[in-house]
PDB file of C-alpha atoms in Angstrom:
ATOM      1  CA  GLN Q   1     -56.599  19.954   1.856  1.00  0.00           C
ATOM      2  CA  VAL Q   2     -53.830  22.435   2.568  1.00  0.00           C
ATOM      3  CA  GLN Q   3     -52.612  24.584   5.436  1.00  0.00           C
ATOM      4  CA  LEU Q   4     -50.313  27.536   4.889  1.00  0.00           C
ATOM      5  CA  VAL Q   5     -47.878  29.087   7.332  1.00  0.00           C
ATOM      6  CA  GLU Q   6     -45.970  32.265   6.528  1.00  0.00           C
ATOM      7  CA  SER Q   7     -42.669  33.215   8.074  1.00  0.00           C
ATOM      8  CA  GLY Q   8     -39.923  35.767   7.621  1.00  0.00           C
ATOM      9  CA  GLY Q   9     -41.734  38.994   8.368  1.00  0.00           C
ATOM     10  CA  GLY Q  10     -40.161  41.672  10.464  1.00  0.00           C
ATOM     11  CA  LEU Q  11     -38.831  45.197  10.597  1.00  0.00           C
ATOM     12  CA  VAL Q  12     -36.570  46.507   7.872  1.00  0.00           C
ATOM     13  CA  GLN Q  13     -35.361  49.911   6.772  1.00  0.00           C
ATOM     14  CA  ALA Q  14     -36.459  51.455   3.499  1.00  0.00           C
ATOM     15  CA  VAL Q  15     -34.446  50.332   0.487  1.00  0.00           C
ATOM     16  CA  GLY Q  16     -33.602  47.179   2.405  1.00  0.00           C
ATOM     17  CA  SER Q  17     -34.592  43.602   1.625  1.00  0.00           C
ATOM     18  CA  LEU Q  18     -36.616  40.883   3.261  1.00  0.00           C
ATOM     19  CA  SER Q  19     -37.548  37.331   2.338  1.00  0.00           C
ATOM     20  CA  LEU Q  20     -40.811  35.615   3.195  1.00  0.00           C
ATOM     21  CA  SER Q  21     -41.619  31.931   3.074  1.00  0.00           C
ATOM     22  CA  CYS Q  22     -44.890  30.058   3.001  1.00  0.00           C
ATOM     23  CA  ALA Q  23     -44.828  26.420   3.971  1.00  0.00           C
ATOM     24  CA  ALA Q  24     -47.720  24.278   2.801  1.00  0.00           C
ATOM     25  CA  SER Q  25     -48.981  21.020   4.182  1.00  0.00           C
ATOM     26  CA  GLY Q  26     -50.326  18.182   2.111  1.00  0.00           C
ATOM     27  CA  ARG Q  27     -49.095  16.209  -0.849  1.00  0.00           C
ATOM     28  CA  THR Q  28     -50.815  18.097  -3.678  1.00  0.00           C
ATOM     29  CA  PHE Q  29     -48.877  21.364  -3.478  1.00  0.00           C
ATOM     30  CA  SER Q  30     -47.861  21.118  -7.120  1.00  0.00           C
ATOM     31  CA  ASN Q  31     -51.539  21.339  -8.134  1.00  0.00           C
ATOM     32  CA  TYR Q  32     -52.026  24.761  -6.557  1.00  0.00           C
ATOM     33  CA  VAL Q  33     -51.622  28.276  -7.795  1.00  0.00           C
ATOM     34  CA  MET Q  34     -49.901  30.255  -5.062  1.00  0.00           C
ATOM     35  CA  ALA Q  35     -50.068  33.956  -4.382  1.00  0.00           C
ATOM     36  CA  TRP Q  36     -49.112  36.656  -1.941  1.00  0.00           C
ATOM     37  CA  PHE Q  37     -51.590  39.301  -0.842  1.00  0.00           C
ATOM     38  CA  ARG Q  38     -51.135  42.101   1.633  1.00  0.00           C
ATOM     39  CA  ARG Q  39     -53.286  44.320   3.793  1.00  0.00           C
ATOM     40  CA  ALA Q  40     -51.984  47.672   4.932  1.00  0.00           C
ATOM     41  CA  PRO Q  41     -53.613  49.411   7.908  1.00  0.00           C
ATOM     42  CA  GLY Q  42     -57.001  50.786   6.927  1.00  0.00           C
ATOM     43  CA  LYS Q  43     -56.832  49.339   3.423  1.00  0.00           C
ATOM     44  CA  GLU Q  44     -58.352  46.446   1.517  1.00  0.00           C
ATOM     45  CA  ARG Q  45     -56.395  43.292   0.981  1.00  0.00           C
ATOM     46  CA  GLU Q  46     -54.547  43.571  -2.328  1.00  0.00           C
ATOM     47  CA  PHE Q  47     -52.836  41.218  -4.723  1.00  0.00           C
ATOM     48  CA  VAL Q  48     -49.060  41.379  -4.638  1.00  0.00           C
ATOM     49  CA  THR Q  49     -47.841  38.504  -6.768  1.00  0.00           C
ATOM     50  CA  GLY Q  50     -48.726  34.988  -7.841  1.00  0.00           C
ATOM     51  CA  ILE Q  51     -47.119  31.968  -9.421  1.00  0.00           C
ATOM     52  CA  SER Q  52     -48.576  29.188 -11.529  1.00  0.00           C
ATOM     53  CA  SER Q  53     -48.725  25.653 -10.224  1.00  0.00           C
ATOM     54  CA  SER Q  54     -45.759  24.682 -12.371  1.00  0.00           C
ATOM     55  CA  GLY Q  55     -43.753  27.705 -11.303  1.00  0.00           C
ATOM     56  CA  ARG Q  56     -43.144  28.666 -14.909  1.00  0.00           C
ATOM     57  CA  THR Q  57     -45.285  31.804 -14.998  1.00  0.00           C
ATOM     58  CA  THR Q  58     -45.648  34.679 -12.561  1.00  0.00           C
ATOM     59  CA  ASP Q  59     -47.683  37.841 -12.169  1.00  0.00           C
ATOM     60  CA  TYR Q  60     -46.910  41.002 -10.220  1.00  0.00           C
ATOM     61  CA  ALA Q  61     -48.846  44.027  -9.126  1.00  0.00           C
ATOM     62  CA  ASP Q  62     -47.485  47.197 -10.705  1.00  0.00           C
ATOM     63  CA  SER Q  63     -46.562  48.519  -7.279  1.00  0.00           C
ATOM     64  CA  VAL Q  64     -44.020  45.745  -6.701  1.00  0.00           C
ATOM     65  CA  LYS Q  65     -42.907  44.845 -10.213  1.00  0.00           C
ATOM     66  CA  GLY Q  66     -39.150  44.947 -10.507  1.00  0.00           C
ATOM     67  CA  ARG Q  67     -38.693  44.870  -6.735  1.00  0.00           C
ATOM     68  CA  PHE Q  68     -40.358  41.654  -5.583  1.00  0.00           C
ATOM     69  CA  THR Q  69     -39.795  38.125  -6.836  1.00  0.00           C
ATOM     70  CA  ILE Q  70     -42.013  35.126  -6.202  1.00  0.00           C
ATOM     71  CA  SER Q  71     -40.727  31.592  -6.538  1.00  0.00           C
ATOM     72  CA  ARG Q  72     -41.697  28.113  -5.449  1.00  0.00           C
ATOM     73  CA  ASP Q  73     -40.074  24.816  -4.683  1.00  0.00           C
ATOM     74  CA  ASN Q  74     -42.681  22.137  -5.215  1.00  0.00           C
ATOM     75  CA  ALA Q  75     -40.372  19.468  -3.841  1.00  0.00           C
ATOM     76  CA  LYS Q  76     -40.307  21.374  -0.541  1.00  0.00           C
ATOM     77  CA  ASN Q  77     -43.946  22.515  -0.593  1.00  0.00           C
ATOM     78  CA  THR Q  78     -42.805  26.093  -0.182  1.00  0.00           C
ATOM     79  CA  VAL Q  79     -43.387  29.410  -1.914  1.00  0.00           C
ATOM     80  CA  PHE Q  80     -41.091  32.378  -1.403  1.00  0.00           C
ATOM     81  CA  LEU Q  81     -41.296  36.121  -1.717  1.00  0.00           C
ATOM     82  CA  GLN Q  82     -38.067  38.043  -2.106  1.00  0.00           C
ATOM     83  CA  MET Q  83     -38.644  41.722  -1.440  1.00  0.00           C
ATOM     84  CA  ASN Q  84     -35.989  44.215  -2.465  1.00  0.00           C
ATOM     85  CA  SER Q  85     -35.841  48.002  -2.485  1.00  0.00           C
ATOM     86  CA  LEU Q  86     -38.536  48.106   0.160  1.00  0.00           C
ATOM     87  CA  LYS Q  87     -40.614  51.220   0.633  1.00  0.00           C
ATOM     88  CA  VAL Q  88     -42.516  52.478   3.643  1.00  0.00           C
ATOM     89  CA  GLU Q  89     -45.727  51.878   1.698  1.00  0.00           C
ATOM     90  CA  ASP Q  90     -44.899  48.167   1.546  1.00  0.00           C
ATOM     91  CA  THR Q  91     -45.718  47.989   5.247  1.00  0.00           C
ATOM     92  CA  ALA Q  92     -48.555  45.499   5.645  1.00  0.00           C
ATOM     93  CA  VAL Q  93     -49.529  42.075   6.828  1.00  0.00           C
ATOM     94  CA  TYR Q  94     -48.550  39.681   4.071  1.00  0.00           C
ATOM     95  CA  TYR Q  95     -50.677  36.617   3.416  1.00  0.00           C
ATOM     96  CA  CYS Q  96     -49.931  33.474   1.488  1.00  0.00           C
ATOM     97  CA  ALA Q  97     -52.874  32.060  -0.460  1.00  0.00           C
ATOM     98  CA  ALA Q  98     -53.580  28.965  -2.518  1.00  0.00           C
ATOM     99  CA  VAL Q  99     -56.178  27.686  -4.943  1.00  0.00           C
ATOM    100  CA  SER Q 100     -56.351  24.546  -7.026  1.00  0.00           C
ATOM    101  CA  GLY Q 101     -55.545  25.371 -10.608  1.00  0.00           C
ATOM    102  CA  ARG Q 102     -52.810  26.120 -13.086  1.00  0.00           C
ATOM    103  CA  PHE Q 103     -52.500  29.861 -13.640  1.00  0.00           C
ATOM    104  CA  VAL Q 104     -52.388  32.972 -11.488  1.00  0.00           C
ATOM    105  CA  ILE Q 105     -55.584  34.746 -10.484  1.00  0.00           C
ATOM    106  CA  ARG Q 106     -55.565  38.226  -8.975  1.00  0.00           C
ATOM    107  CA  MET Q 107     -58.946  38.177  -7.262  1.00  0.00           C
ATOM    108  CA  ASN Q 108     -58.650  37.290  -3.603  1.00  0.00           C
ATOM    109  CA  ARG Q 109     -62.127  35.727  -3.535  1.00  0.00           C
ATOM    110  CA  GLU Q 110     -60.869  32.963  -5.815  1.00  0.00           C
ATOM    111  CA  TYR Q 111     -58.410  31.662  -3.238  1.00  0.00           C
ATOM    112  CA  ASP Q 112     -59.577  28.901  -0.956  1.00  0.00           C
ATOM    113  CA  TYR Q 113     -56.710  28.661   1.496  1.00  0.00           C
ATOM    114  CA  TRP Q 114     -54.955  31.380   3.451  1.00  0.00           C
ATOM    115  CA  GLY Q 115     -52.086  31.614   5.852  1.00  0.00           C
ATOM    116  CA  GLN Q 116     -52.265  33.509   9.120  1.00  0.00           C
ATOM    117  CA  GLY Q 117     -50.243  36.415   7.800  1.00  0.00           C
ATOM    118  CA  THR Q 118     -46.869  37.838   8.712  1.00  0.00           C
ATOM    119  CA  GLN Q 119     -46.173  41.472   9.517  1.00  0.00           C
ATOM    120  CA  VAL Q 120     -43.731  43.408   7.378  1.00  0.00           C
ATOM    121  CA  THR Q 121     -42.832  46.860   8.616  1.00  0.00           C
ATOM    122  CA  VAL Q 122     -40.621  49.167   6.593  1.00  0.00           C
ATOM    123  CA  SER Q 123     -39.202  52.181   8.360  1.00  0.00           C
ATOM    124  CA  SER Q 124     -37.889  55.354   6.777  1.00  0.00           C
TER     125      SER Q 124
END
C-alpha cells in the first residue's frame, strides 16, 4: 500500500542542524499516521516523534522535545524531521514509519510500513 524512502541523513557537528525527509508512494498518504524512529548502535529501536494523519497533532520523545520538529505535507506525500541543537547521542539510523490510522502511536510494533533508514552522525 505504501513505500517509504528517507533522505537527508549525513554528518553534522554537535549543536548543528539537519533536516530529514520521507517520501511516500501511493495515493492514501493522508490516511496514515507517520512517525520517526531511530536505532543507535547496540540499542533498541526507539520512538522519536510522530504526527497524526491530519498533521494537526504531534508527539515527541522526551529526549528530542524542544529540539526536533516533525511536519507533513499531505499534498506532497512527504513527512519531514527538522533536527536542531543536535547532540552526539542523536547519532543513529533514522527510520520513517507509517500505519493506517488517525493518531500517533509510540510502539514500533504497531507500524506496518518502514523506510530503509538514513544514517545521522553527530560529531563532537
